[in-house]
Amino acid sequence: MVNVNRLIRELDELAAISSADSPAVTRVLFSEEDVRARAWLRQRFEEAGLEVRGDAVGNVFARWLGTDPTRPAVATGSHIDAIPNAGRYDGTVGVLGALEAVRSLGAAGVRPVRSIEIIMFTAEEPTRFGLGCLGSRMLSGSLSAGMAADLRDVGGDSLETLRQSVDCTGSLGDVPLAANAYRAFVELHIEQGPLLERQGLDIGAVEKIAAPAAFRVHLTGESGHAGAVLMPDRHDAGLAAAEVALAVERAVLATGCPDTVGTTGVFRIESGAINSVPGRATLEIDLRDTAVESRDQAEVGIRNAITEITRRRGVEATIDVINADPPATCDPMWVEKILAAASARGFGAQRMISRAYHDTLFMAQICPSAMIFIPCRNGWSHRPDEFASAEAIGRGVEVLADVLADLAAD
């Protein structure tokens, strides 16, 4: 039986390890808070009798040995890093919920044939390096060791330097998983959307995960005194950036696809003085869709708009691709197992699409994968008032435990 009270207590304890005051949670990769949270989590794993190890990029693995540990294991898990001023349930429900699922199975006398492994993925959030799902990208081989080592944060510190400073030693080349390392991967997560709550349902069985792409646009104009440079003579990088941000919205809407979304989440201008014409601007654009075709259509529209805006304003542009990933299709058999487990417990469930992307996006490249969604209040996420009820979390963990037991039974 799932001990929901223990799980909620642990979620609260983990949330308290934060550089932001409660109820907000901030845990950026390799920060002091992240290091403390990792140590706290390892202790929970060890207390549960799991075999714990880490890899060179900071992924943490906790294994419950099966009766035949030579067979490919069944994996589950998520992340515990949190963007600035986030909530306490994003990712953490999938890690601590997985731990509670394993504990409940053990307490019920279940002895899996295959080992069950919980993974805490490094840096699902892109806060530090501007690239999401760092740990799972490397596990899947989607990001090479060389490219990863060269990643730098806004302060100029490289991943290679930072990981060594927190004792993530070893070769990054050893991070990718061996072929057939896992039979399956299943991730439990809050929906981060309103559909389950609106429809009064308990469980979402994710069938597809949207394809994310991200771009960094650097605009260079001419700075100057706000009073002395007349309007006809200006090459204002800030205004060009404003036009580009609006062009993102137009290009996304022009696809006619409801699943195409675009966000300009980073907008920086320099010199940042009220009495100076901006000479430089940097935008970071997030573009997502469940279909590559409409996502690419929006990208073409954005690039064409940048060309026209910069020509007209006498501003130069460079565009760096941060990532452009394919969508993921979850394994149909595992989706059915999630629906069957929910039905057996009398929970309302439906098939869903994840428009947010998760570590499952990359795990699906190397083993059959699926996701379990639970409702969260108003669909709110990435904000301090993010909330999932104890009842919703408990139902999600029960379904996860049932699916893990099924997948690990042979």
mmCIF file of C-alpha atoms in Angstrom, residues 116-259:
data_model
loop_
_atom_site.group_PDB
_atom_site.id
_atom_site.type_symbol
_atom_site.label_atom_id
_atom_site.label_comp_id
_atom_site.label_asym_id
_atom_site.label_seq_id
_atom_site.Cartn_x
_atom_site.Cartn_y
_atom_site.Cartn_z
ATOM 1 C CA ILE A 116 13.631 -1.929 -11.173
ATOM 2 C CA GLU A 117 15.822 1.155 -11.466
ATOM 3 C CA ILE A 118 14.908 4.702 -10.466
ATOM 4 C CA ILE A 119 16.728 7.422 -12.409
ATOM 5 C CA MET A 120 17.138 10.985 -11.248
ATOM 6 C CA PHE A 121 18.061 12.772 -14.455
ATOM 7 C CA THR A 122 20.496 15.668 -14.419
ATOM 8 C CA ALA A 123 19.182 19.056 -15.543
ATOM 9 C CA GLU A 124 15.870 18.333 -17.208
ATOM 10 C CA GLU A 125 15.387 22.086 -16.960
ATOM 11 C CA PRO A 126 17.474 24.287 -19.293
ATOM 12 C CA THR A 127 18.233 26.916 -16.643
ATOM 13 C CA ARG A 128 22.000 26.505 -16.414
ATOM 14 C CA PHE A 129 23.045 25.864 -19.997
ATOM 15 C CA GLY A 130 19.974 26.755 -22.051
ATOM 16 C CA LEU A 131 19.555 23.095 -23.039
ATOM 17 C CA GLY A 132 16.876 20.904 -21.477
ATOM 18 C CA CYS A 133 17.125 17.205 -20.633
ATOM 19 C CA LEU A 134 20.909 17.229 -20.394
ATOM 20 C CA GLY A 135 21.157 13.927 -18.531
ATOM 21 C CA SER A 136 18.721 11.966 -20.671
ATOM 22 C CA ARG A 137 20.155 13.449 -23.880
ATOM 23 C CA MET A 138 23.526 12.032 -22.931
ATOM 24 C CA LEU A 139 22.123 8.682 -21.796
ATOM 25 C CA SER A 140 20.422 8.280 -25.175
ATOM 26 C CA GLY A 141 23.499 9.361 -27.119
ATOM 27 C CA SER A 142 21.675 12.388 -28.551
ATOM 28 C CA LEU A 143 24.328 14.724 -27.163
ATOM 29 C CA SER A 144 27.977 13.819 -27.588
ATOM 30 C CA ALA A 145 30.526 14.043 -24.816
ATOM 31 C CA GLY A 146 32.447 16.714 -26.697
ATOM 32 C CA MET A 147 29.431 18.933 -27.230
ATOM 33 C CA ALA A 148 28.357 18.483 -23.622
ATOM 34 C CA ALA A 149 31.775 19.345 -22.214
ATOM 35 C CA ASP A 150 31.767 22.613 -24.158
ATOM 36 C CA LEU A 151 28.405 23.796 -22.812
ATOM 37 C CA ARG A 152 28.762 27.096 -20.928
ATOM 38 C CA ASP A 153 26.451 28.999 -18.633
ATOM 39 C CA VAL A 154 25.857 32.755 -18.742
ATOM 40 C CA GLY A 155 28.871 33.263 -16.472
ATOM 41 C CA GLY A 156 31.143 31.410 -18.879
ATOM 42 C CA ASP A 157 31.598 28.314 -16.713
ATOM 43 C CA SER A 158 31.686 25.068 -18.672
ATOM 44 C CA LEU A 159 29.909 21.842 -17.831
ATOM 45 C CA GLU A 160 33.314 20.187 -17.618
ATOM 46 C CA THR A 161 34.486 22.627 -14.927
ATOM 47 C CA LEU A 162 31.242 22.608 -12.961
ATOM 48 C CA ARG A 163 30.781 18.849 -12.854
ATOM 49 C CA GLN A 164 34.321 18.341 -11.581
ATOM 50 C CA SER A 165 33.671 20.903 -8.826
ATOM 51 C CA VAL A 166 30.822 18.758 -7.443
ATOM 52 C CA ASP A 167 32.636 15.414 -7.768
ATOM 53 C CA CYS A 168 30.865 14.190 -10.899
ATOM 54 C CA THR A 169 34.020 12.480 -12.105
ATOM 55 C CA GLY A 170 34.691 9.997 -14.836
ATOM 56 C CA SER A 171 34.482 10.294 -18.587
ATOM 57 C CA LEU A 172 31.457 11.883 -20.232
ATOM 58 C CA GLY A 173 32.014 9.367 -23.000
ATOM 59 C CA ASP A 174 30.881 6.628 -20.619
ATOM 60 C CA VAL A 175 27.460 8.190 -19.969
ATOM 61 C CA PRO A 176 25.458 6.748 -22.919
ATOM 62 C CA LEU A 177 23.550 3.612 -21.988
ATOM 63 C CA ALA A 178 24.498 0.252 -23.386
ATOM 64 C CA ALA A 179 22.141 -1.366 -25.875
ATOM 65 C CA ASN A 180 19.252 -3.150 -24.156
ATOM 66 C CA ALA A 181 20.061 -1.582 -20.786
ATOM 67 C CA TYR A 182 16.330 -1.320 -20.062
ATOM 68 C CA ARG A 183 13.298 -3.295 -21.063
ATOM 69 C CA ALA A 184 11.096 -0.235 -20.584
ATOM 70 C CA PHE A 185 10.942 3.246 -19.092
ATOM 71 C CA VAL A 186 7.836 4.783 -17.459
ATOM 72 C CA GLU A 187 7.757 8.332 -16.069
ATOM 73 C CA LEU A 188 5.191 9.685 -13.620
ATOM 74 C CA HIS A 189 4.583 13.439 -13.902
ATOM 75 C CA ILE A 190 2.068 16.161 -13.169
ATOM 76 C CA GLU A 191 0.207 17.085 -16.334
ATOM 77 C CA GLN A 192 1.289 20.767 -16.345
ATOM 78 C CA GLY A 193 -1.966 21.427 -18.163
ATOM 79 C CA PRO A 194 -5.664 21.621 -17.246
ATOM 80 C CA LEU A 195 -7.254 18.772 -19.203
ATOM 81 C CA LEU A 196 -7.392 16.017 -16.579
ATOM 82 C CA GLU A 197 -8.752 18.368 -13.927
ATOM 83 C CA ARG A 198 -11.350 19.834 -16.298
ATOM 84 C CA GLN A 199 -12.582 16.390 -17.259
ATOM 85 C CA GLY A 200 -12.531 14.998 -13.731
ATOM 86 C CA LEU A 201 -10.066 12.252 -14.642
ATOM 87 C CA ASP A 202 -7.365 10.698 -12.510
ATOM 88 C CA ILE A 203 -4.792 9.397 -14.973
ATOM 89 C CA GLY A 204 -3.446 10.368 -18.369
ATOM 90 C CA ALA A 205 -1.648 7.778 -20.496
ATOM 91 C CA VAL A 206 0.684 9.752 -22.752
ATOM 92 C CA GLU A 207 0.830 8.584 -26.368
ATOM 93 C CA LYS A 208 2.986 11.317 -27.926
ATOM 94 C CA ILE A 209 5.418 13.983 -26.732
ATOM 95 C CA ALA A 210 5.771 17.230 -28.677
ATOM 96 C CA ALA A 211 8.902 17.988 -30.669
ATOM 97 C CA PRO A 212 10.855 20.879 -29.132
ATOM 98 C CA ALA A 213 13.207 23.270 -30.899
ATOM 99 C CA ALA A 214 15.023 26.267 -29.469
ATOM 100 C CA PHE A 215 16.936 29.119 -31.104
ATOM 101 C CA ARG A 216 19.127 31.952 -29.875
ATOM 102 C CA VAL A 217 18.970 35.115 -31.990
ATOM 103 C CA HIS A 218 21.695 37.764 -31.662
ATOM 104 C CA LEU A 219 20.865 41.183 -33.098
ATOM 105 C CA THR A 220 23.527 43.868 -33.570
ATOM 106 C CA GLY A 221 22.595 47.458 -34.363
ATOM 107 C CA GLU A 222 24.202 50.743 -33.337
ATOM 108 C CA SER A 223 24.105 52.140 -29.830
ATOM 109 C CA GLY A 224 23.987 55.842 -29.219
ATOM 110 C CA HIS A 225 22.757 58.663 -27.017
ATOM 111 C CA ALA A 226 18.979 58.628 -26.618
ATOM 112 C CA GLY A 227 18.785 62.360 -27.168
ATOM 113 C CA ALA A 228 21.401 62.858 -29.827
ATOM 114 C CA VAL A 229 20.584 60.107 -32.343
ATOM 115 C CA LEU A 230 17.541 61.172 -34.355
ATOM 116 C CA MET A 231 14.901 58.601 -35.233
ATOM 117 C CA PRO A 232 15.682 58.342 -38.998
ATOM 118 C CA ASP A 233 19.317 57.594 -38.166
ATOM 119 C CA ARG A 234 18.703 54.786 -35.680
ATOM 120 C CA HIS A 235 19.557 51.103 -36.016
ATOM 121 C CA ASP A 236 17.842 50.018 -32.806
ATOM 122 C CA ALA A 237 18.499 46.379 -31.936
ATOM 123 C CA GLY A 238 15.888 46.503 -29.170
ATOM 124 C CA LEU A 239 13.067 47.477 -31.492
ATOM 125 C CA ALA A 240 14.184 44.891 -34.034
ATOM 126 C CA ALA A 241 14.040 42.291 -31.258
ATOM 127 C CA ALA A 242 10.542 43.417 -30.307
ATOM 128 C CA GLU A 243 9.417 42.896 -33.884
ATOM 129 C CA VAL A 244 11.024 39.455 -33.975
ATOM 130 C CA ALA A 245 9.192 38.432 -30.805
ATOM 131 C CA LEU A 246 5.871 39.441 -32.353
ATOM 132 C CA ALA A 247 6.839 37.647 -35.570
ATOM 133 C CA VAL A 248 7.215 34.418 -33.559
ATOM 134 C CA GLU A 249 3.577 34.678 -32.533
ATOM 135 C CA ARG A 250 2.436 35.385 -36.102
ATOM 136 C CA ALA A 251 4.445 32.506 -37.576
ATOM 137 C CA VAL A 252 3.071 30.033 -35.056
ATOM 138 C CA LEU A 253 -0.535 31.095 -35.605
ATOM 139 C CA ALA A 254 -0.041 30.959 -39.373
ATOM 140 C CA THR A 255 0.471 27.183 -39.327
ATOM 141 C CA GLY A 256 -3.193 26.693 -38.436
ATOM 142 C CA CYS A 257 -2.172 23.805 -36.181
ATOM 143 C CA PRO A 258 -3.417 24.062 -32.578
ATOM 144 C CA ASP A 259 -0.431 22.072 -31.334
#
